[in-house]
Amino acid sequence: MSLPPPSKNQPFWKISTLEAGHLYGKASRFLDNAAPDAQIHLPCLAYLLQHSVTNENFLFDLGLRKDLLEKGPPKLLEYINSALKVEVPDDVVDALAKGGLTPLDIQTVCLSHLHFDHVGYTPPFSKSTFVVGGETRRLFDGGFWPENPNSHFPADILPPEERMIYLGDDVKWESVGPFPKAHDYFNDGSLYIVDAPGHIWGHTNLLARTSADGAWAYLCGDTAHHWNLIQGTSNIACMHPGKAFSHVDKALAEEMIGRVRELMKIPRVRVLLGHDKPFFEAREGFFPEQIESL
């Protein structure tokens, strides 16, 4: 199983890491074999991609917002306060500023999904086009907060519709490597948005070229919250058989993890998690530095 070969003068992306907050909680919510009292640290990472030809700035995820615990929807805060500790010393705007960029310099924001630790605070990105998976709309069937007091999603979670792209059946999907549904977003073979079901409706991953001669990075959002799940030393934790704490569809989530394992058999592919603690601790490629291409 291979990935698309490069074309002549193949564009690619330079990728940098952005630190955007931290979550702490019980490891047993994510790993089936965690000790009952074991804690897990989930750094919230976003990624800045810069096009080798056009210099376009493309963000994958926005991490946590600083004032989440003061301004988040009450039902969301009820869940957070019961299960997690949140710390946001720097958000994605602070991380961009370290390299001299502001939200107004970002042409495109792709949100892997709309959980609170990936959407940040979108209003400052007032010139950006936002891209999400088509099934994201299912999350809003009951309306937004505060109109719907039970919603976890505030009314300003996404920009106005004229700056939104929902990747549904109206775009071209193709099979790429182990993934049956991927969309060549810029139509230049440099970046594929991958349909990644299982975690939440509309969940996507990103497959980006990182060199002109065959290197790639795979940004897998919350397909796996911990490397144990990809390495096979733990399985997804369940509330009861078949029902996971952290995924809406356990079977699809397991299938997606299996596809990432297959991807890792291909040479020169770097896989990065949305909560990649080992990578965070290595401090590699934090903006304005860049992640080394394989």
Coordinates of C-alpha atoms in Angstrom, one line a residue:
M1 CA 0.0 0.0 0.0
S2 CA 1.6 3.3 -1.1
L3 CA 0.9 7.0 -1.1
P4 CA 0.6 9.2 -4.2
P5 CA 4.0 9.7 -5.8
P6 CA 5.3 13.3 -6.2
S7 CA 4.8 15.2 -9.4
K8 CA 7.4 17.4 -11.0
N9 CA 8.0 20.5 -8.9
Q10 CA 5.8 19.0 -6.2
P11 CA 4.5 21.5 -3.6
F12 CA 4.8 20.5 0.0
W13 CA 4.2 21.9 3.5
K14 CA 6.5 23.1 6.2
I15 CA 4.9 22.2 9.6
S16 CA 5.3 23.7 13.0
T17 CA 3.9 22.7 16.4
L18 CA 1.7 25.1 18.4
E19 CA 1.1 24.6 22.1
A20 CA -2.4 25.5 23.0
G21 CA -3.3 24.3 26.5
H22 CA -3.3 21.2 28.6
L23 CA -5.8 18.7 30.0
Y24 CA -5.4 16.4 33.0
G25 CA -7.6 13.5 34.0
K26 CA -8.0 9.8 34.7
A27 CA -6.1 7.6 32.2
S28 CA -8.9 5.0 32.6
R29 CA -11.2 7.2 30.5
F30 CA -8.9 6.5 27.5
L31 CA -7.0 3.3 28.2
D32 CA -8.6 0.0 29.1
N33 CA -5.7 -1.3 31.2
A34 CA -4.9 1.9 33.1
A35 CA -4.7 1.7 36.9
P36 CA -7.8 3.2 38.5
D37 CA -5.8 6.1 40.1
A38 CA -3.5 6.7 37.2
Q39 CA -3.6 10.2 35.7
I40 CA -3.0 11.2 32.1
H41 CA -1.6 14.5 30.7
L42 CA -3.0 15.5 27.3
P43 CA -1.2 18.5 25.8
C44 CA -3.4 20.2 23.3
L45 CA -1.4 20.7 20.1
A46 CA -2.3 22.6 17.0
Y47 CA -0.2 22.6 13.8
L48 CA 0.7 25.4 11.5
L49 CA 1.3 24.4 7.9
Q50 CA 3.0 26.7 5.4
H51 CA 2.9 26.0 1.7
S52 CA 6.3 25.7 -0.1
V53 CA 5.1 27.6 -3.2
T54 CA 2.3 30.0 -2.2
N55 CA 3.4 30.5 1.5
E56 CA -0.3 30.1 2.5
N57 CA -0.8 29.6 6.2
F58 CA -3.0 26.7 7.1
L59 CA -3.9 25.8 10.7
F60 CA -5.0 22.4 11.8
D61 CA -7.0 22.8 15.1
L62 CA -7.0 25.7 17.6
G63 CA -6.6 24.0 21.0
L64 CA -8.2 25.4 24.1
R65 CA -9.5 28.9 24.7
K66 CA -8.1 30.8 27.7
D67 CA -11.5 31.8 29.2
L68 CA -13.2 28.5 28.6
L69 CA -14.0 28.0 32.3
E70 CA -15.6 31.4 32.6
K71 CA -17.5 31.6 29.3
G72 CA -18.1 28.0 28.2
P73 CA -21.7 26.6 27.9
P74 CA -22.9 25.4 31.4
K75 CA -23.5 21.8 30.3
L76 CA -20.0 21.6 28.9
L77 CA -18.5 23.1 32.0
E78 CA -20.4 20.6 34.1
Y79 CA -18.7 17.8 32.2
I80 CA -15.3 19.4 32.3
N81 CA -15.5 20.0 36.1
S82 CA -16.5 16.4 36.7
A83 CA -13.7 14.8 34.7
L84 CA -10.8 17.1 33.7
K85 CA -8.5 19.8 34.9
V86 CA -7.8 22.5 32.3
E87 CA -4.7 24.7 32.0
V88 CA -4.1 27.3 29.3
P89 CA -1.0 29.3 30.0
D90 CA -0.7 30.0 26.2
D91 CA -3.4 29.6 23.6
V92 CA -2.9 29.3 19.8
V93 CA -2.8 33.1 19.3
D94 CA 0.1 33.3 21.8
A95 CA 1.9 30.5 20.0
L96 CA 1.5 32.2 16.6
A97 CA 2.8 35.4 18.0
K98 CA 6.1 33.7 18.9
G99 CA 6.8 33.5 15.2
G100 CA 5.4 36.9 14.3
L101 CA 2.0 35.8 13.0
T102 CA -1.6 36.9 14.0
P103 CA -4.9 35.2 13.3
L104 CA -5.3 37.6 10.4
D105 CA -2.4 36.0 8.7
I106 CA -4.1 32.6 8.5
Q107 CA -5.9 31.8 5.3
T108 CA -7.4 28.5 6.3
V109 CA -8.3 26.8 9.5
C110 CA -9.2 23.1 9.4
L111 CA -10.8 21.8 12.6
S112 CA -10.4 18.1 13.1
H113 CA -13.6 18.2 15.1
L114 CA -15.6 20.4 17.4
H115 CA -14.7 19.2 20.8
F116 CA -13.8 22.1 23.1
D117 CA -10.1 21.2 23.3
H118 CA -9.7 21.6 19.5
V119 CA -11.8 24.6 18.5
G120 CA -10.1 27.3 20.6
Y121 CA -11.8 30.7 20.1
T122 CA -12.6 31.3 16.5
P123 CA -13.7 35.0 16.2
P124 CA -10.1 36.4 16.0
F125 CA -9.6 34.4 12.8
S126 CA -12.0 36.8 11.0
K127 CA -10.3 36.5 7.6
S128 CA -9.9 32.7 7.6
T129 CA -11.9 30.1 5.7
F130 CA -12.9 27.3 8.1
V131 CA -13.1 23.6 6.9
V132 CA -14.8 20.8 8.8
G133 CA -16.1 17.4 8.0
G134 CA -19.6 17.3 6.5
E135 CA -21.2 15.3 9.3
T136 CA -20.3 18.1 11.7
R137 CA -23.8 19.6 11.0
R138 CA -25.3 16.6 13.0
L139 CA -23.9 18.2 16.2
F140 CA -26.2 21.2 15.8
D141 CA -29.5 19.5 15.2
G142 CA -30.7 20.9 18.6
G143 CA -29.3 24.4 18.1
F144 CA -26.4 26.1 19.8
W145 CA -26.0 27.4 23.4
P146 CA -27.5 29.7 24.8
E147 CA -30.6 29.1 22.6
N148 CA -30.3 25.4 23.5
P149 CA -29.3 25.4 27.2
N150 CA -28.2 21.7 27.0
S151 CA -25.8 22.2 24.0
H152 CA -22.0 21.9 24.5
F153 CA -21.5 24.2 21.5
P154 CA -21.6 28.0 21.8
A155 CA -23.2 30.1 19.0
D156 CA -19.8 31.5 18.1
I157 CA -18.0 28.2 17.8
L158 CA -17.8 28.6 14.0
P159 CA -17.7 31.7 11.7
P160 CA -20.5 32.9 9.5
E161 CA -21.6 30.4 6.8
E162 CA -20.0 32.4 4.0
R163 CA -16.6 31.4 5.5
M164 CA -17.5 27.8 6.1
I165 CA -16.7 24.7 4.0
Y166 CA -18.4 21.4 5.0
L167 CA -16.7 18.5 3.3
G168 CA -19.6 16.4 2.3
D169 CA -20.7 14.4 -0.8
D170 CA -20.3 17.5 -3.0
V171 CA -16.5 17.2 -3.0
K172 CA -14.3 14.7 -4.6
W173 CA -13.2 11.8 -2.4
E174 CA -10.6 9.2 -3.3
S175 CA -8.8 6.3 -1.8
V176 CA -5.3 7.3 -0.5
G177 CA -3.0 4.7 1.1
P178 CA -5.1 2.9 3.8
F179 CA -7.8 5.5 3.8
P180 CA -10.9 5.0 1.7
K181 CA -12.0 8.7 1.8
A182 CA -9.5 11.5 1.3
H183 CA -9.9 14.9 -0.4
D184 CA -7.1 16.6 -2.2
Y185 CA -7.9 20.0 -0.8
F186 CA -5.6 22.2 -2.9
N187 CA -5.8 19.9 -6.0
D188 CA -2.0 19.8 -6.1
G189 CA -1.3 16.5 -4.3
S190 CA 0.2 18.4 -1.3
L191 CA -2.6 18.0 1.3
Y192 CA -5.4 15.5 1.8
I193 CA -8.1 15.9 4.3
V194 CA -9.0 12.4 5.5
D195 CA -12.5 11.3 6.6
A196 CA -11.8 9.7 10.1
P197 CA -15.0 8.3 11.6
G198 CA -15.4 6.9 15.1
H199 CA -14.5 9.7 17.4
I200 CA -17.3 12.3 16.8
W201 CA -19.4 13.3 13.9
G202 CA -17.3 15.1 11.2
H203 CA -14.0 14.0 12.6
T204 CA -11.1 14.5 10.1
N205 CA -7.4 13.9 9.9
L206 CA -4.8 15.5 7.7
L207 CA -2.2 13.9 5.4
A208 CA 0.4 16.5 4.2
R209 CA 3.5 16.2 2.1
T210 CA 6.6 17.5 3.9
S211 CA 9.1 17.3 1.1
A212 CA 9.1 17.4 -2.7
D213 CA 10.5 13.8 -2.9
G214 CA 8.2 11.6 -0.8
A215 CA 8.0 12.5 2.9
W216 CA 4.7 12.9 4.7
A217 CA 3.1 13.9 8.0
Y218 CA -0.2 12.5 9.3
L219 CA -2.0 14.6 11.8
C220 CA -4.6 12.4 13.4
G221 CA -6.5 14.6 15.8
D222 CA -8.3 12.4 18.3
T223 CA -8.2 9.2 16.3
A224 CA -6.1 8.1 19.2
H225 CA -5.6 10.0 22.5
H226 CA -2.5 8.0 23.4
W227 CA 0.3 6.2 21.6
N228 CA -0.6 2.9 23.5
L229 CA -3.7 2.7 21.4
I230 CA -1.8 2.8 18.1
Q231 CA 1.0 0.6 19.4
G232 CA -1.5 -2.0 20.6
T233 CA -0.5 -2.1 24.3
S234 CA -3.9 -0.7 25.3
N235 CA -7.4 -0.7 23.9
I236 CA -10.1 1.9 24.0
A237 CA -11.6 2.3 27.5
C238 CA -15.3 1.5 27.7
M239 CA -18.1 2.6 30.0
H240 CA -19.7 -0.8 29.3
P241 CA -19.2 -3.3 26.5
G242 CA -19.2 -1.6 23.1
K243 CA -19.6 1.9 24.5
A244 CA -16.4 4.0 24.7
F245 CA -15.9 6.9 27.0
S246 CA -14.1 9.0 24.3
H247 CA -15.6 7.9 21.0
V248 CA -19.2 7.9 19.6
D249 CA -18.6 4.7 17.7
K250 CA -16.0 2.3 19.2
A251 CA -15.9 -0.1 16.3
L252 CA -15.2 2.7 13.7
A253 CA -12.7 4.2 16.1
E254 CA -10.8 0.9 16.3
E255 CA -11.0 0.5 12.6
M256 CA -9.5 4.0 12.1
I257 CA -6.7 3.2 14.5
G258 CA -5.9 0.1 12.5
R259 CA -5.6 2.3 9.3
V260 CA -3.1 4.5 11.1
R261 CA -1.1 1.4 12.0
E262 CA -1.1 0.4 8.3
L263 CA 0.0 3.9 7.3
M264 CA 3.0 3.7 9.7
K265 CA 4.3 0.7 7.6
I266 CA 5.0 3.1 4.7
P267 CA 8.5 4.7 4.8
R268 CA 8.9 8.4 5.5
V269 CA 5.6 9.0 7.2
R270 CA 5.5 10.8 10.6
V271 CA 2.4 10.4 12.7
L272 CA 1.4 13.1 15.2
L273 CA -1.5 13.0 17.6
G274 CA -3.6 15.9 18.7
H275 CA -2.5 15.1 22.3
D276 CA 1.0 13.8 21.5
K277 CA 2.7 13.9 24.9
P278 CA 6.0 12.3 23.8
F279 CA 6.3 14.7 20.9
F280 CA 5.4 17.7 23.2
E281 CA 8.0 16.7 25.7
A282 CA 10.6 16.5 22.9
R283 CA 9.8 20.1 22.1
E284 CA 10.5 19.5 18.4
G285 CA 9.4 22.1 15.8
F286 CA 7.6 24.6 18.0
F287 CA 6.9 27.7 16.0
P288 CA 8.8 29.5 14.6
E289 CA 10.9 26.3 14.3
Q290 CA 9.7 23.6 12.0
I291 CA 9.2 19.9 12.4
E292 CA 12.0 18.0 10.6
S293 CA 10.8 16.2 7.5
L294 CA 11.6 12.4 7.4

